[in-house]
Amino acid sequence: MKSWSRRSGLAKVDLYSRGTVYVIQWFVVIGYVLLTLIEPVRENRPEVAVVGPVIGLALGLVCHRLTTRAMDAYLGSGTVGRSLLGAAVAVTAAALALALALAGSGFASEMGEAVAYLPGLAVAPVLTAHGLLVPLRTTVTVQLALLAGVGTALFAIGYTGRALLAILLFVGFVAGWLAFTGRVSMWMLKVMWELREARDVQARLAVAEERLRFGRDLHDVLGRNLAVVALKSELAVQLARRGRAEAVDQMVEVQKIAQDSQREVREVVRGYREADLRVELEGARSVLGAAGIACTVVAGELDRLTAEARSALGWVVREATTNVLRHGDAQRCTISVGVQDDTAVLVIENDRADAPTLRKGGGGSGLAGLRERLAAVDGELEAGLVRGDRFRVTARVACARGSGATSSEGDGAGFSPAGEVVA
């Protein structure tokens, strides 16, 4: 079982929402047990002081299990078995029967009608789960019907006037409050899970769109050229069979078209694989911001960087942003780019990293690929945990363009902490 600090934000909300319902439900069950152990009950009906806690404990355990399954069913990740539902109804019926029996046995008058409130505590736990399994209108109808039944039973026992009204208000409040709390908590949790799923779908759609763009570009480059190659090759075959010298000219054109196609494909692939540092910085700020991570981006004179250095650092920003989203539950991320002694330095640091995973090398092969890419342009990459759960990636690339050093907060063109381009 994961500790609180190692859970994601959504997992914490899930645990808190479920735990709140469980705690309130068990408080009601404990109240039921305590009321069956009060002094008048122990003195006049000692057997009830034994049976009452047993029924109360069974009520708590069965309804706890039922509520867990009902929560999963409400979130669309499980179902509730008929046997479990039947067991909950049977235990609730037993608890309610004992409560009504005690309410009519004369003990209520000695304890200020305290025992008369047991029916509300007996039905509230099962109604919590019931409210998650049926529509809201059905929940209200069932609770009103149950309230009318309890009121009729108490009236037959002898409760009238203000006493009966107070008991019915208590029963309605406890049952309605628990059902409302459970339903609202699960509704909020369901909305958050749907937002998480929508964000994942959006990311997958972005990847699919990029693949389609790449496929479209390749089709545009190769489609016409391959058709021309096929036609000219067929023509060259026909001319060669007739002994015509023009067949050689046609094959020369085929060769030229093939070379042009090869060059165009390289350009398409190069454009697809190269990363623009400015675009990647703005993209990182936007993506992390959409994920609820406060991202600060500060850049110095990017124009002093060579094209190769900007492309390599752009890939570092892209891969590091992916790692921030995947490994941990970051709340803040800082990205800074500057030039120190003719060396471009990129530093990306985030909090709340998944320390155990990163120590085991769970970051994948992305960082290894970045080291190879940086090595090709005389650069280096450092990555590791700093100050507890903070993870820092530092990339250095030589850049000889321009003169004089500047920090990441220099006077040149760059990004403000909000991520906007400033002059």
XYZ file of C-alpha atoms in Angstrom:
423
model
C 0.000 0.000 0.000
C 1.476 3.349 -1.072
C 2.177 6.039 1.501
C 0.364 9.369 1.289
C 3.389 11.278 -0.075
C 3.945 8.757 -2.881
C 0.378 8.921 -4.189
C -0.602 11.084 -7.121
C -2.917 14.044 -6.599
C -5.896 12.192 -7.995
C -5.135 9.121 -5.885
C -5.073 11.335 -2.781
C -8.470 12.796 -3.664
C -9.785 9.266 -4.237
C -8.524 8.069 -0.864
C -9.802 11.171 0.929
C -13.275 10.950 -0.652
C -13.707 7.266 0.137
C -12.197 7.649 3.610
C -14.593 10.462 4.499
C -17.609 8.298 3.703
C -16.164 5.337 5.594
C -15.408 7.399 8.713
C -18.896 8.917 8.867
C -20.450 5.510 8.278
C -18.472 3.902 11.086
C -19.289 6.758 13.460
C -22.955 5.926 12.928
C -22.290 2.222 13.551
C -20.335 3.004 16.729
C -23.213 5.183 17.920
C -25.583 2.253 17.381
C -23.342 -0.071 19.403
C -22.958 2.400 22.267
C -26.703 2.942 22.563
C -27.193 -0.806 22.981
C -24.734 -0.749 25.891
C -26.282 2.031 27.995
C -26.990 1.274 31.658
C -30.771 0.660 31.464
C -30.245 -1.897 28.705
C -27.490 -3.675 30.616
C -29.557 -3.817 33.809
C -32.903 -4.877 32.369
C -31.901 -6.767 29.233
C -28.318 -8.016 29.608
C -28.708 -10.279 26.588
C -29.283 -7.214 24.423
C -25.968 -5.790 25.621
C -24.352 -8.822 23.965
C -26.508 -9.179 20.875
C -26.585 -5.425 20.131
C -22.814 -4.954 19.628
C -22.670 -8.151 17.548
C -25.419 -6.922 15.247
C -23.824 -3.461 15.130
C -20.431 -4.889 14.199
C -21.991 -7.085 11.515
C -23.889 -4.049 10.219
C -20.684 -2.030 9.976
C -18.648 -4.724 8.213
C -21.313 -5.707 5.692
C -22.284 -2.112 4.871
C -18.620 -1.131 4.598
C -18.114 -3.852 2.015
C -21.318 -2.904 0.232
C -20.347 0.760 0.149
C -16.949 -0.112 -1.337
C -18.576 -2.112 -4.133
C -21.206 0.623 -4.625
C -18.472 3.248 -5.026
C -16.723 1.127 -7.643
C -20.012 0.572 -9.444
C -20.768 4.299 -9.425
C -17.328 5.007 -10.924
C -17.873 2.299 -13.543
C -15.173 -0.087 -12.327
C -17.194 -2.859 -10.641
C -20.559 -4.351 -9.786
C -22.499 -5.235 -6.633
C -23.393 -8.889 -6.112
C -26.892 -9.879 -5.101
C -25.611 -11.963 -2.193
C -23.802 -8.972 -0.686
C -26.853 -6.748 -1.164
C -29.088 -9.390 0.420
C -26.761 -9.758 3.386
C -26.769 -5.981 3.933
C -30.567 -5.853 3.841
C -30.839 -8.785 6.279
C -28.395 -7.285 8.795
C -30.090 -3.886 8.513
C -33.484 -5.491 9.127
C -32.127 -7.208 12.246
C -30.584 -3.963 13.523
C -33.821 -2.062 12.848
C -35.937 -4.721 14.592
C -33.705 -4.584 17.675
C -33.852 -0.781 17.644
C -37.658 -0.726 17.518
C -37.856 -3.369 20.235
C -35.664 -1.312 22.565
C -37.542 1.862 21.712
C -40.802 0.260 22.854
C -39.451 -1.539 25.914
C -39.591 1.427 28.281
C -35.856 2.185 28.361
C -36.310 5.333 26.313
C -38.045 7.205 29.125
C -35.131 6.525 31.500
C -32.531 7.810 29.036
C -34.367 10.818 27.671
C -35.610 8.886 24.658
C -32.007 8.170 23.594
C -32.748 4.580 22.576
C -35.564 5.796 20.359
C -32.968 7.240 17.991
C -31.546 3.794 17.220
C -33.723 3.256 14.098
C -31.999 6.159 12.354
C -28.577 4.717 13.118
C -29.687 1.265 11.968
C -30.818 2.268 8.461
C -28.270 5.006 7.639
C -25.288 2.749 6.677
C -27.131 0.707 4.061
C -28.799 3.822 2.636
C -25.340 5.273 1.985
C -24.566 2.464 -0.455
C -28.118 2.423 -1.799
C -27.804 6.079 -2.810
C -24.885 5.203 -5.086
C -26.686 2.365 -6.861
C -29.965 4.030 -7.837
C -30.973 7.393 -9.335
C -31.371 10.364 -7.018
C -35.156 10.373 -7.360
C -35.310 6.723 -6.309
C -33.075 7.460 -3.319
C -35.410 10.206 -2.105
C -38.485 8.010 -2.633
C -36.996 5.079 -0.716
C -35.871 7.279 2.172
C -39.304 8.904 2.472
C -40.987 5.505 2.413
C -38.606 4.168 5.054
C -39.137 7.267 7.176
C -42.888 6.793 6.967
C -42.520 3.130 7.990
C -40.328 3.961 10.986
C -42.727 6.730 12.016
C -45.687 4.371 11.828
C -43.868 1.768 13.929
C -42.880 4.340 16.564
C -46.421 5.711 16.667
C -47.757 2.194 17.251
C -45.267 1.783 20.089
C -46.536 4.930 21.737
C -44.446 7.854 20.539
C -46.480 10.925 19.629
C -46.186 14.683 19.348
C -42.811 16.387 19.663
C -40.999 13.209 20.633
C -42.074 11.440 17.461
C -41.275 14.514 15.343
C -37.785 14.848 16.849
C -37.023 11.169 16.237
C -38.227 11.324 12.622
C -36.180 14.459 11.981
C -33.112 12.710 13.384
C -33.691 9.572 11.303
C -34.248 11.620 8.137
C -31.217 13.818 8.776
C -28.771 10.999 9.478
C -29.931 8.828 6.578
C -30.163 11.733 4.140
C -26.862 13.250 5.212
C -24.935 10.029 4.760
C -26.529 9.295 1.393
C -25.903 12.876 0.211
C -22.278 12.835 1.394
C -21.548 9.554 -0.340
C -23.187 10.547 -3.602
C -21.609 14.006 -3.819
C -18.164 12.657 -2.922
C -18.331 10.000 -5.609
C -19.757 12.448 -8.145
C -16.799 14.795 -7.636
C -14.390 11.877 -7.832
C -16.027 10.627 -11.030
C -15.685 14.053 -12.642
C -11.985 14.150 -11.763
C -11.385 10.674 -13.190
C -13.192 11.701 -16.389
C -11.000 14.800 -16.655
C -7.905 12.629 -16.199
C -9.099 10.259 -18.901
C -9.903 13.182 -21.211
C -6.372 14.504 -20.755
C -4.907 11.105 -21.615
C -7.117 10.888 -24.691
C -5.996 14.360 -25.734
C -2.358 13.314 -25.455
C -2.990 10.193 -27.541
C -4.831 12.255 -30.152
C -1.892 14.641 -30.363
C 0.444 11.717 -31.044
C -1.946 10.306 -33.643
C -2.244 13.708 -35.323
C 1.531 14.003 -35.538
C 1.752 10.543 -37.090
C -0.892 11.491 -39.635
C 1.011 14.673 -40.480
C 4.206 12.731 -41.011
C 2.405 10.152 -43.150
C 0.760 12.899 -45.203
C 4.093 14.625 -45.807
C 5.689 11.377 -46.938
C 2.752 10.670 -49.234
C 2.997 14.130 -50.779
C 6.725 13.724 -51.377
C 6.796 10.138 -52.616
C 3.375 9.672 -54.216
C 3.911 11.651 -57.406
C 7.584 10.752 -57.762
C 6.955 7.016 -57.419
C 4.178 7.216 -60.011
C 6.533 8.975 -62.417
C 9.260 6.405 -61.712
C 6.842 3.578 -62.466
C 5.719 5.145 -65.763
C 9.220 5.997 -66.964
C 10.529 2.557 -65.978
C 7.747 0.922 -67.972
C 8.532 3.195 -70.926
C 12.225 2.367 -70.687
C 11.409 -1.356 -70.730
C 9.308 -0.950 -73.877
C 12.010 1.123 -75.587
C 14.724 -1.372 -74.614
C 12.740 -4.253 -76.109
C 12.559 -2.335 -79.393
C 16.262 -1.603 -79.311
C 15.742 2.149 -78.993
C 18.536 4.264 -77.532
C 16.010 6.505 -75.774
C 15.660 3.810 -73.087
C 18.932 4.989 -71.553
C 17.642 8.570 -71.337
C 14.508 7.390 -69.588
C 16.518 5.432 -67.002
C 18.730 8.480 -66.396
C 15.578 10.454 -65.603
C 14.401 7.654 -63.306
C 17.723 7.817 -61.496
C 17.451 11.580 -61.117
C 13.886 11.354 -59.796
C 14.951 8.675 -57.308
C 17.790 10.878 -56.072
C 15.466 13.876 -55.735
C 12.969 11.718 -53.817
C 15.698 10.546 -51.482
C 16.730 14.151 -50.794
C 13.122 15.236 -50.181
C 12.515 12.331 -47.792
C 15.617 13.323 -45.831
C 14.278 16.858 -45.553
C 10.910 15.600 -44.310
C 12.516 13.314 -41.738
C 14.947 16.021 -40.677
C 12.100 18.462 -40.131
C 10.207 15.835 -38.177
C 13.127 14.877 -35.954
C 14.542 18.350 -35.297
C 13.209 20.254 -32.306
C 13.011 24.028 -32.055
C 14.054 25.222 -28.600
C 11.694 28.199 -28.483
C 8.736 26.078 -29.537
C 9.625 23.351 -27.057
C 9.943 25.836 -24.175
C 6.543 27.335 -24.899
C 5.081 23.860 -25.431
C 6.471 22.649 -22.109
C 4.977 25.629 -20.261
C 1.609 25.057 -21.928
C 1.504 21.285 -21.378
C 2.636 21.445 -17.759
C 0.220 24.277 -17.052
C -2.645 22.234 -18.502
C -1.645 19.397 -16.154
C -1.943 21.706 -13.133
C 1.828 22.155 -12.693
C 3.083 25.696 -12.077
C 5.839 26.091 -14.688
C 8.359 28.939 -14.725
C 10.396 29.332 -17.914
C 13.342 31.767 -18.006
C 15.606 31.979 -21.053
C 18.590 34.110 -22.022
C 19.944 34.946 -25.462
C 18.839 31.947 -27.471
C 20.127 33.554 -30.684
C 23.677 32.909 -29.510
C 23.089 29.180 -29.753
C 23.941 27.286 -32.890
C 21.190 25.460 -34.754
C 22.568 22.111 -33.605
C 22.643 23.253 -29.963
C 19.079 24.609 -30.121
C 17.830 21.363 -31.642
C 19.611 19.202 -29.060
C 18.376 21.291 -26.124
C 14.878 21.279 -27.601
C 14.895 17.493 -27.390
C 16.052 17.704 -23.775
C 13.102 19.986 -22.943
C 10.675 17.631 -24.697
C 11.950 14.488 -22.964
C 12.262 16.127 -19.547
C 8.711 17.478 -19.792
C 7.479 13.971 -20.511
C 9.337 12.655 -17.462
C 7.830 15.363 -15.237
C 4.354 14.236 -16.275
C 5.053 10.502 -15.994
C 7.279 10.117 -12.944
C 5.797 11.644 -9.805
C 3.160 14.217 -8.963
C 4.900 17.523 -9.566
C 3.365 20.810 -8.481
C 6.149 23.130 -9.605
C 8.694 22.996 -12.419
C 11.407 25.466 -13.348
C 13.107 25.594 -16.764
C 16.027 27.944 -17.322
C 18.340 28.417 -20.291
C 21.444 30.571 -20.274
C 24.962 30.921 -21.653
C 27.964 30.594 -19.375
C 31.496 30.817 -20.769
C 30.378 30.028 -24.328
C 28.430 27.026 -23.067
C 24.651 26.796 -23.228
C 23.232 25.495 -19.957
C 19.692 24.152 -19.667
C 18.367 23.287 -16.190
C 14.984 21.651 -15.598
C 13.957 20.980 -12.000
C 10.666 19.743 -10.550
C 9.423 18.751 -7.128
C 7.602 15.644 -5.863
C 9.410 13.228 -8.156
C 8.834 9.475 -7.770
C 12.108 8.928 -5.922
C 11.993 5.094 -5.643
C 11.276 4.671 -9.351
C 14.012 7.071 -10.385
C 16.561 5.459 -8.065
C 15.798 2.104 -9.686
C 16.322 3.606 -13.123
C 12.613 3.685 -13.910
C 13.015 6.775 -16.076
C 13.235 4.636 -19.214
C 15.756 4.962 -22.034
C 14.897 8.583 -22.857
C 17.768 10.076 -20.861
C 20.249 7.663 -22.424
C 19.089 8.732 -25.876
C 19.499 12.388 -24.897
C 23.064 11.766 -23.756
C 23.862 10.259 -27.155
C 22.221 13.181 -28.944
C 24.141 15.720 -26.851
C 27.402 13.846 -27.277
C 27.060 14.327 -31.044
C 27.262 18.116 -30.524
C 29.948 18.005 -27.803
C 27.416 18.248 -24.997
C 26.710 16.423 -21.767
C 23.713 15.608 -19.603
C 23.353 15.219 -15.852
C 20.179 13.974 -14.181
C 19.393 12.943 -10.634
C 17.594 13.630 -7.377
C 18.517 16.718 -5.376
C 17.192 17.764 -1.983
C 14.853 14.862 -1.271
C 12.189 14.441 -3.930
C 13.378 17.177 -6.310
C 14.648 15.965 -9.674
C 17.031 18.035 -11.783
C 18.153 17.641 -15.381
C 21.161 19.728 -16.494
C 22.283 19.835 -20.141
C 25.398 21.633 -21.396
C 26.226 22.272 -25.047
C 29.114 24.267 -26.461
C 28.025 27.351 -28.428
C 30.682 29.647 -29.903
C 28.323 32.083 -31.623
C 28.564 35.668 -30.348
C 30.756 36.924 -27.510
C 30.317 37.592 -23.835
C 28.402 35.492 -21.364
C 24.899 36.054 -20.134
C 22.774 34.440 -17.510
C 19.360 32.931 -17.993
C 17.909 36.254 -16.899
C 19.888 38.284 -19.427
C 18.735 41.260 -21.438
C 18.311 39.376 -24.686
C 15.174 37.908 -26.152
C 13.691 35.208 -24.001
C 10.721 34.058 -21.961
C 9.285 35.749 -18.939
C 8.329 33.594 -15.903
C 4.818 33.461 -17.344
C 6.220 31.960 -20.515
C 5.526 34.917 -22.819
C 8.151 36.097 -25.308
C 9.570 39.442 -24.264
C 11.802 41.832 -26.172
